């Protein structure tokens, strides 16, 4: 079935002319592997990096014809640039591998202010970690809920391609519906605890191989960012994939970020990773809003006592050394794990508890940093007063 669809898709695509109106995009070898699963089709078109914006209509045309193929429910088409700006498009299909270096794929790093914003969304904040398993997603969910508790309108975009956790954390599932049934382009986000959520997990089956997910990341990310009816949001929190590889760097470049929050555990090793995370954002000129130390200390479930079993405090010291704000510490507590794993994050399920307070304080600090950065960026030159 999917082979038939794939064939039909390629046939339709071969009716679309190339970027210079010569030949067609299939015979020019610009189409990546076409992925078909369960009525969903995804692929990328290779274009010169510097022409990506100009060629958006080409992307849209490709998406449109593919949607018209019988059996196709949704189509996700990305423009990717495999070569450095200025050179000709790659003659063959782009490598469908996450491990493939993205060097030259994206345009030169842009300053955050230069990327087009998302209408209605005031600030976009990334939550990142140098490696997996440090509690990045748990922090994302609770931070978002804490921001909401602090009076902000909040959305969460789960961009963690390795293991999307937002559907589980917010106990939401299903496929996002189009806002207008006649035009499947703009999707309605799902909602959990009053927070609008969108996850790569809603778009891609869990067992979809990474080899496919890799090249589609940017397409899916762009779609989740710009083709979702987020409405008016004060903050959109993005759960980034763990690590500091090319995929993460490309994502950090693609999203108009107000800043990044780095989650780390106290262990030295994780801190080294956190440092890499910090450097990654610096490389693309995204301000680091600060470091959260997760699983910072241990609260004994029996006696309620606090134990610094992990050499807590490392993140604070490290943050100081690196000149990044220290945002706060979250204890290792079984309640945080249980509530996360049950899809009832602690800030939502125990809003008056000690942990919710910790997250609310961190959330307030994050927003303070965002505002300070903004004011810093727009601060008028000091007035010179002659006395
Ligand atoms: P990551 O996104 O970094 O891979 P997760 O947020 O999925 O990490 O967390 C990994 C595991 O650790 C989950 O089972 C989660 O419930 C648990 N966890 C995260 N933070 C804490 C914490 N502060 N206390 C106890 N368990 C936690």
mmCIF file of N, CA, C and O and ligand atoms in Angstrom, residues 129 131-140 160 163 165 168-169 239-240 242 263 294-297 330-341 359, ligand 1:
data_model
loop_
_atom_site.group_PDB
_atom_site.id
_atom_site.type_symbol
_atom_site.label_atom_id
_atom_site.label_comp_id
_atom_site.label_asym_id
_atom_site.label_seq_id
_atom_site.Cartn_x
_atom_site.Cartn_y
_atom_site.Cartn_z
ATOM 1 N N UNK A 129 19.462 20.091 27.500
ATOM 2 C CA UNK A 129 20.400 19.436 28.411
ATOM 3 C C UNK A 129 21.513 18.842 27.571
ATOM 4 O O UNK A 129 21.321 18.536 26.400
ATOM 5 N N UNK A 131 22.851 16.000 27.989
ATOM 6 C CA UNK A 131 22.610 14.579 27.727
ATOM 7 C C UNK A 131 21.219 14.189 28.220
ATOM 8 O O UNK A 131 20.580 14.983 28.911
ATOM 9 N N UNK A 132 20.801 12.993 27.860
ATOM 10 C CA UNK A 132 19.456 12.540 28.224
ATOM 11 C C UNK A 132 19.396 12.079 29.679
ATOM 12 O O UNK A 132 20.414 11.831 30.302
ATOM 13 N N UNK A 133 18.167 12.001 30.170
ATOM 14 C CA UNK A 133 17.971 11.408 31.486
ATOM 15 C C UNK A 133 18.218 12.317 32.671
ATOM 16 O O UNK A 133 18.207 11.873 33.810
ATOM 17 N N UNK A 134 18.446 13.600 32.419
ATOM 18 C CA UNK A 134 18.705 14.503 33.539
ATOM 19 C C UNK A 134 17.423 15.170 34.052
ATOM 20 O O UNK A 134 17.454 15.917 35.024
ATOM 21 N N UNK A 135 16.304 14.864 33.394
ATOM 22 C CA UNK A 135 15.036 15.436 33.837
ATOM 23 C C UNK A 135 14.637 16.671 33.048
ATOM 24 O O UNK A 135 13.858 17.494 33.509
ATOM 25 N N UNK A 136 15.130 16.768 31.832
ATOM 26 C CA UNK A 136 14.834 17.922 30.981
ATOM 27 C C UNK A 136 13.332 18.044 30.713
ATOM 28 O O UNK A 136 12.770 19.130 30.856
ATOM 29 N N UNK A 137 12.704 16.926 30.362
ATOM 30 C CA UNK A 137 11.277 16.998 30.015
ATOM 31 C C UNK A 137 10.419 17.254 31.249
ATOM 32 O O UNK A 137 9.434 17.997 31.185
ATOM 33 N N UNK A 138 10.799 16.631 32.346
ATOM 34 C CA UNK A 138 10.080 16.865 33.607
ATOM 35 C C UNK A 138 10.177 18.345 33.959
ATOM 36 O O UNK A 138 9.192 18.966 34.374
ATOM 37 N N UNK A 139 11.355 18.901 33.772
ATOM 38 C CA UNK A 139 11.547 20.324 34.059
ATOM 39 C C UNK A 139 10.730 21.181 33.094
ATOM 40 O O UNK A 139 10.084 22.143 33.511
ATOM 41 N N UNK A 140 10.742 20.815 31.823
ATOM 42 C CA UNK A 140 9.957 21.571 30.833
ATOM 43 C C UNK A 140 8.496 21.641 31.251
ATOM 44 O O UNK A 140 7.894 22.719 31.286
ATOM 45 N N UNK A 160 11.624 16.967 21.129
ATOM 46 C CA UNK A 160 12.581 15.902 21.442
ATOM 47 C C UNK A 160 12.344 14.686 20.551
ATOM 48 O O UNK A 160 11.532 13.813 20.858
ATOM 49 N N UNK A 163 12.901 11.041 22.065
ATOM 50 C CA UNK A 163 11.903 10.451 22.960
ATOM 51 C C UNK A 163 10.930 11.527 23.389
ATOM 52 O O UNK A 163 11.088 12.133 24.438
ATOM 53 N N UNK A 165 8.281 13.291 25.223
ATOM 54 C CA UNK A 165 7.674 12.943 26.517
ATOM 55 C C UNK A 165 6.421 13.743 26.818
ATOM 56 O O UNK A 165 5.703 13.426 27.756
ATOM 57 N N UNK A 168 3.042 11.997 27.233
ATOM 58 C CA UNK A 168 2.922 11.265 28.501
ATOM 59 C C UNK A 168 2.808 12.244 29.671
ATOM 60 O O UNK A 168 1.944 12.101 30.526
ATOM 61 N N UNK A 169 3.663 13.256 29.686
ATOM 62 C CA UNK A 169 3.688 14.182 30.825
ATOM 63 C C UNK A 169 2.380 14.950 30.978
ATOM 64 O O UNK A 169 1.935 15.220 32.086
ATOM 65 N N UNK A 239 10.785 21.861 24.388
ATOM 66 C CA UNK A 239 11.572 20.762 24.949
ATOM 67 C C UNK A 239 12.514 20.274 23.846
ATOM 68 O O UNK A 239 12.094 19.614 22.904
ATOM 69 N N UNK A 240 13.771 20.612 23.969
ATOM 70 C CA UNK A 240 14.748 20.291 22.921
ATOM 71 C C UNK A 240 15.214 18.836 23.039
ATOM 72 O O UNK A 240 15.180 18.272 24.118
ATOM 73 N N UNK A 242 17.891 16.028 23.763
ATOM 74 C CA UNK A 242 19.098 16.131 24.581
ATOM 75 C C UNK A 242 20.347 16.102 23.713
ATOM 76 O O UNK A 242 20.338 15.557 22.618
ATOM 77 N N UNK A 263 19.265 22.302 31.759
ATOM 78 C CA UNK A 263 18.998 21.445 32.916
ATOM 79 C C UNK A 263 20.194 20.530 33.118
ATOM 80 O O UNK A 263 20.703 19.932 32.168
ATOM 81 N N UNK A 294 18.791 19.837 38.568
ATOM 82 C CA UNK A 294 17.718 18.875 38.852
ATOM 83 C C UNK A 294 18.289 17.684 39.609
ATOM 84 O O UNK A 294 19.463 17.371 39.473
ATOM 85 N N UNK A 295 17.440 17.048 40.401
ATOM 86 C CA UNK A 295 17.849 15.931 41.269
ATOM 87 C C UNK A 295 19.011 16.418 42.135
ATOM 88 O O UNK A 295 20.019 15.754 42.309
ATOM 89 N N UNK A 296 18.816 17.613 42.646
ATOM 90 C CA UNK A 296 19.869 18.352 43.326
ATOM 91 C C UNK A 296 20.191 17.752 44.685
ATOM 92 O O UNK A 296 21.344 17.608 45.058
ATOM 93 N N UNK A 297 19.171 17.449 45.427
ATOM 94 C CA UNK A 297 19.350 16.805 46.728
ATOM 95 C C UNK A 297 18.200 15.837 46.898
ATOM 96 O O UNK A 297 17.253 15.834 46.104
ATOM 97 N N UNK A 330 16.098 21.658 42.057
ATOM 98 C CA UNK A 330 14.906 20.821 42.244
ATOM 99 C C UNK A 330 15.374 19.519 42.873
ATOM 100 O O UNK A 330 16.308 18.890 42.367
ATOM 101 N N UNK A 331 14.769 19.115 43.987
ATOM 102 C CA UNK A 331 15.251 17.890 44.637
ATOM 103 C C UNK A 331 14.895 16.628 43.860
ATOM 104 O O UNK A 331 13.990 16.642 43.015
ATOM 105 N N UNK A 332 15.632 15.587 44.151
ATOM 106 C CA UNK A 332 15.243 14.268 43.662
ATOM 107 C C UNK A 332 14.166 13.794 44.622
ATOM 108 O O UNK A 332 14.422 13.613 45.803
ATOM 109 N N UNK A 333 12.965 13.671 44.130
ATOM 110 C CA UNK A 333 11.881 13.288 45.017
ATOM 111 C C UNK A 333 10.974 12.322 44.283
ATOM 112 O O UNK A 333 10.579 12.578 43.141
ATOM 113 N N UNK A 334 10.624 11.279 44.973
ATOM 114 C CA UNK A 334 9.811 10.238 44.357
ATOM 115 C C UNK A 334 8.482 10.806 43.841
ATOM 116 O O UNK A 334 7.960 10.374 42.819
ATOM 117 N N UNK A 335 7.972 11.846 44.522
ATOM 118 C CA UNK A 335 6.694 12.434 44.081
ATOM 119 C C UNK A 335 6.840 13.098 42.714
ATOM 120 O O UNK A 335 5.921 13.093 41.907
ATOM 121 N N UNK A 336 8.006 13.673 42.486
ATOM 122 C CA UNK A 336 8.219 14.314 41.177
ATOM 123 C C UNK A 336 8.211 13.243 40.093
ATOM 124 O O UNK A 336 7.576 13.382 39.055
ATOM 125 N N UNK A 337 8.886 12.144 40.394
ATOM 126 C CA UNK A 337 8.918 11.050 39.411
ATOM 127 C C UNK A 337 7.526 10.453 39.218
ATOM 128 O O UNK A 337 7.068 10.297 38.092
ATOM 129 N N UNK A 338 6.874 10.120 40.332
ATOM 130 C CA UNK A 338 5.571 9.463 40.212
ATOM 131 C C UNK A 338 4.567 10.323 39.446
ATOM 132 O O UNK A 338 3.847 9.836 38.574
ATOM 133 N N UNK A 339 4.551 11.602 39.780
ATOM 134 C CA UNK A 339 3.563 12.474 39.121
ATOM 135 C C UNK A 339 3.900 12.654 37.641
ATOM 136 O O UNK A 339 3.009 12.639 36.802
ATOM 137 N N UNK A 340 5.199 12.778 37.352
ATOM 138 C CA UNK A 340 5.597 12.902 35.946
ATOM 139 C C UNK A 340 5.189 11.667 35.180
ATOM 140 O O UNK A 340 4.607 11.748 34.100
ATOM 141 N N UNK A 341 5.526 10.536 35.737
ATOM 142 C CA UNK A 341 5.281 9.293 35.024
ATOM 143 C C UNK A 341 3.794 8.989 34.901
ATOM 144 O O UNK A 341 3.369 8.283 33.994
ATOM 145 N N UNK A 359 9.380 25.323 41.539
ATOM 146 C CA UNK A 359 9.260 25.529 40.088
ATOM 147 C C UNK A 359 8.743 26.939 39.773
ATOM 148 O O UNK A 359 9.159 27.551 38.801
HETATM 149 P P1 LIG B 1 15.085 13.758 30.125
HETATM 150 O O1 LIG B 1 14.026 14.565 29.463
HETATM 151 O O2 LIG B 1 16.272 14.583 30.520
HETATM 152 O O3 LIG B 1 15.482 12.520 29.387
HETATM 153 P P2 LIG B 1 13.019 13.025 32.013
HETATM 154 O O4 LIG B 1 12.383 14.319 32.348
HETATM 155 O O5 LIG B 1 12.301 12.113 31.090
HETATM 156 O O6 LIG B 1 14.508 13.256 31.521
HETATM 157 O O7 LIG B 1 13.354 12.305 33.391
HETATM 158 C C1 LIG B 1 13.941 11.029 33.461
HETATM 159 C C2 LIG B 1 13.318 10.278 34.638
HETATM 160 O O8 LIG B 1 13.693 10.924 35.840
HETATM 161 C C3 LIG B 1 11.798 10.255 34.612
HETATM 162 O O9 LIG B 1 11.341 9.006 35.079
HETATM 163 C C4 LIG B 1 11.405 11.356 35.585
HETATM 164 O O10 LIG B 1 10.165 11.121 36.191
HETATM 165 C C5 LIG B 1 12.537 11.303 36.582
HETATM 166 N N1 LIG B 1 12.820 12.593 37.220
HETATM 167 C C6 LIG B 1 13.120 13.761 36.596
HETATM 168 N N2 LIG B 1 13.345 14.741 37.499
HETATM 169 C C7 LIG B 1 13.170 14.169 38.722
HETATM 170 C C8 LIG B 1 13.257 14.649 40.068
HETATM 171 N N3 LIG B 1 13.591 15.907 40.340
HETATM 172 N N4 LIG B 1 13.006 13.765 41.063
HETATM 173 C C9 LIG B 1 12.692 12.473 40.795
HETATM 174 N N5 LIG B 1 12.600 11.965 39.573
HETATM 175 C C10 LIG B 1 12.830 12.795 38.535
#
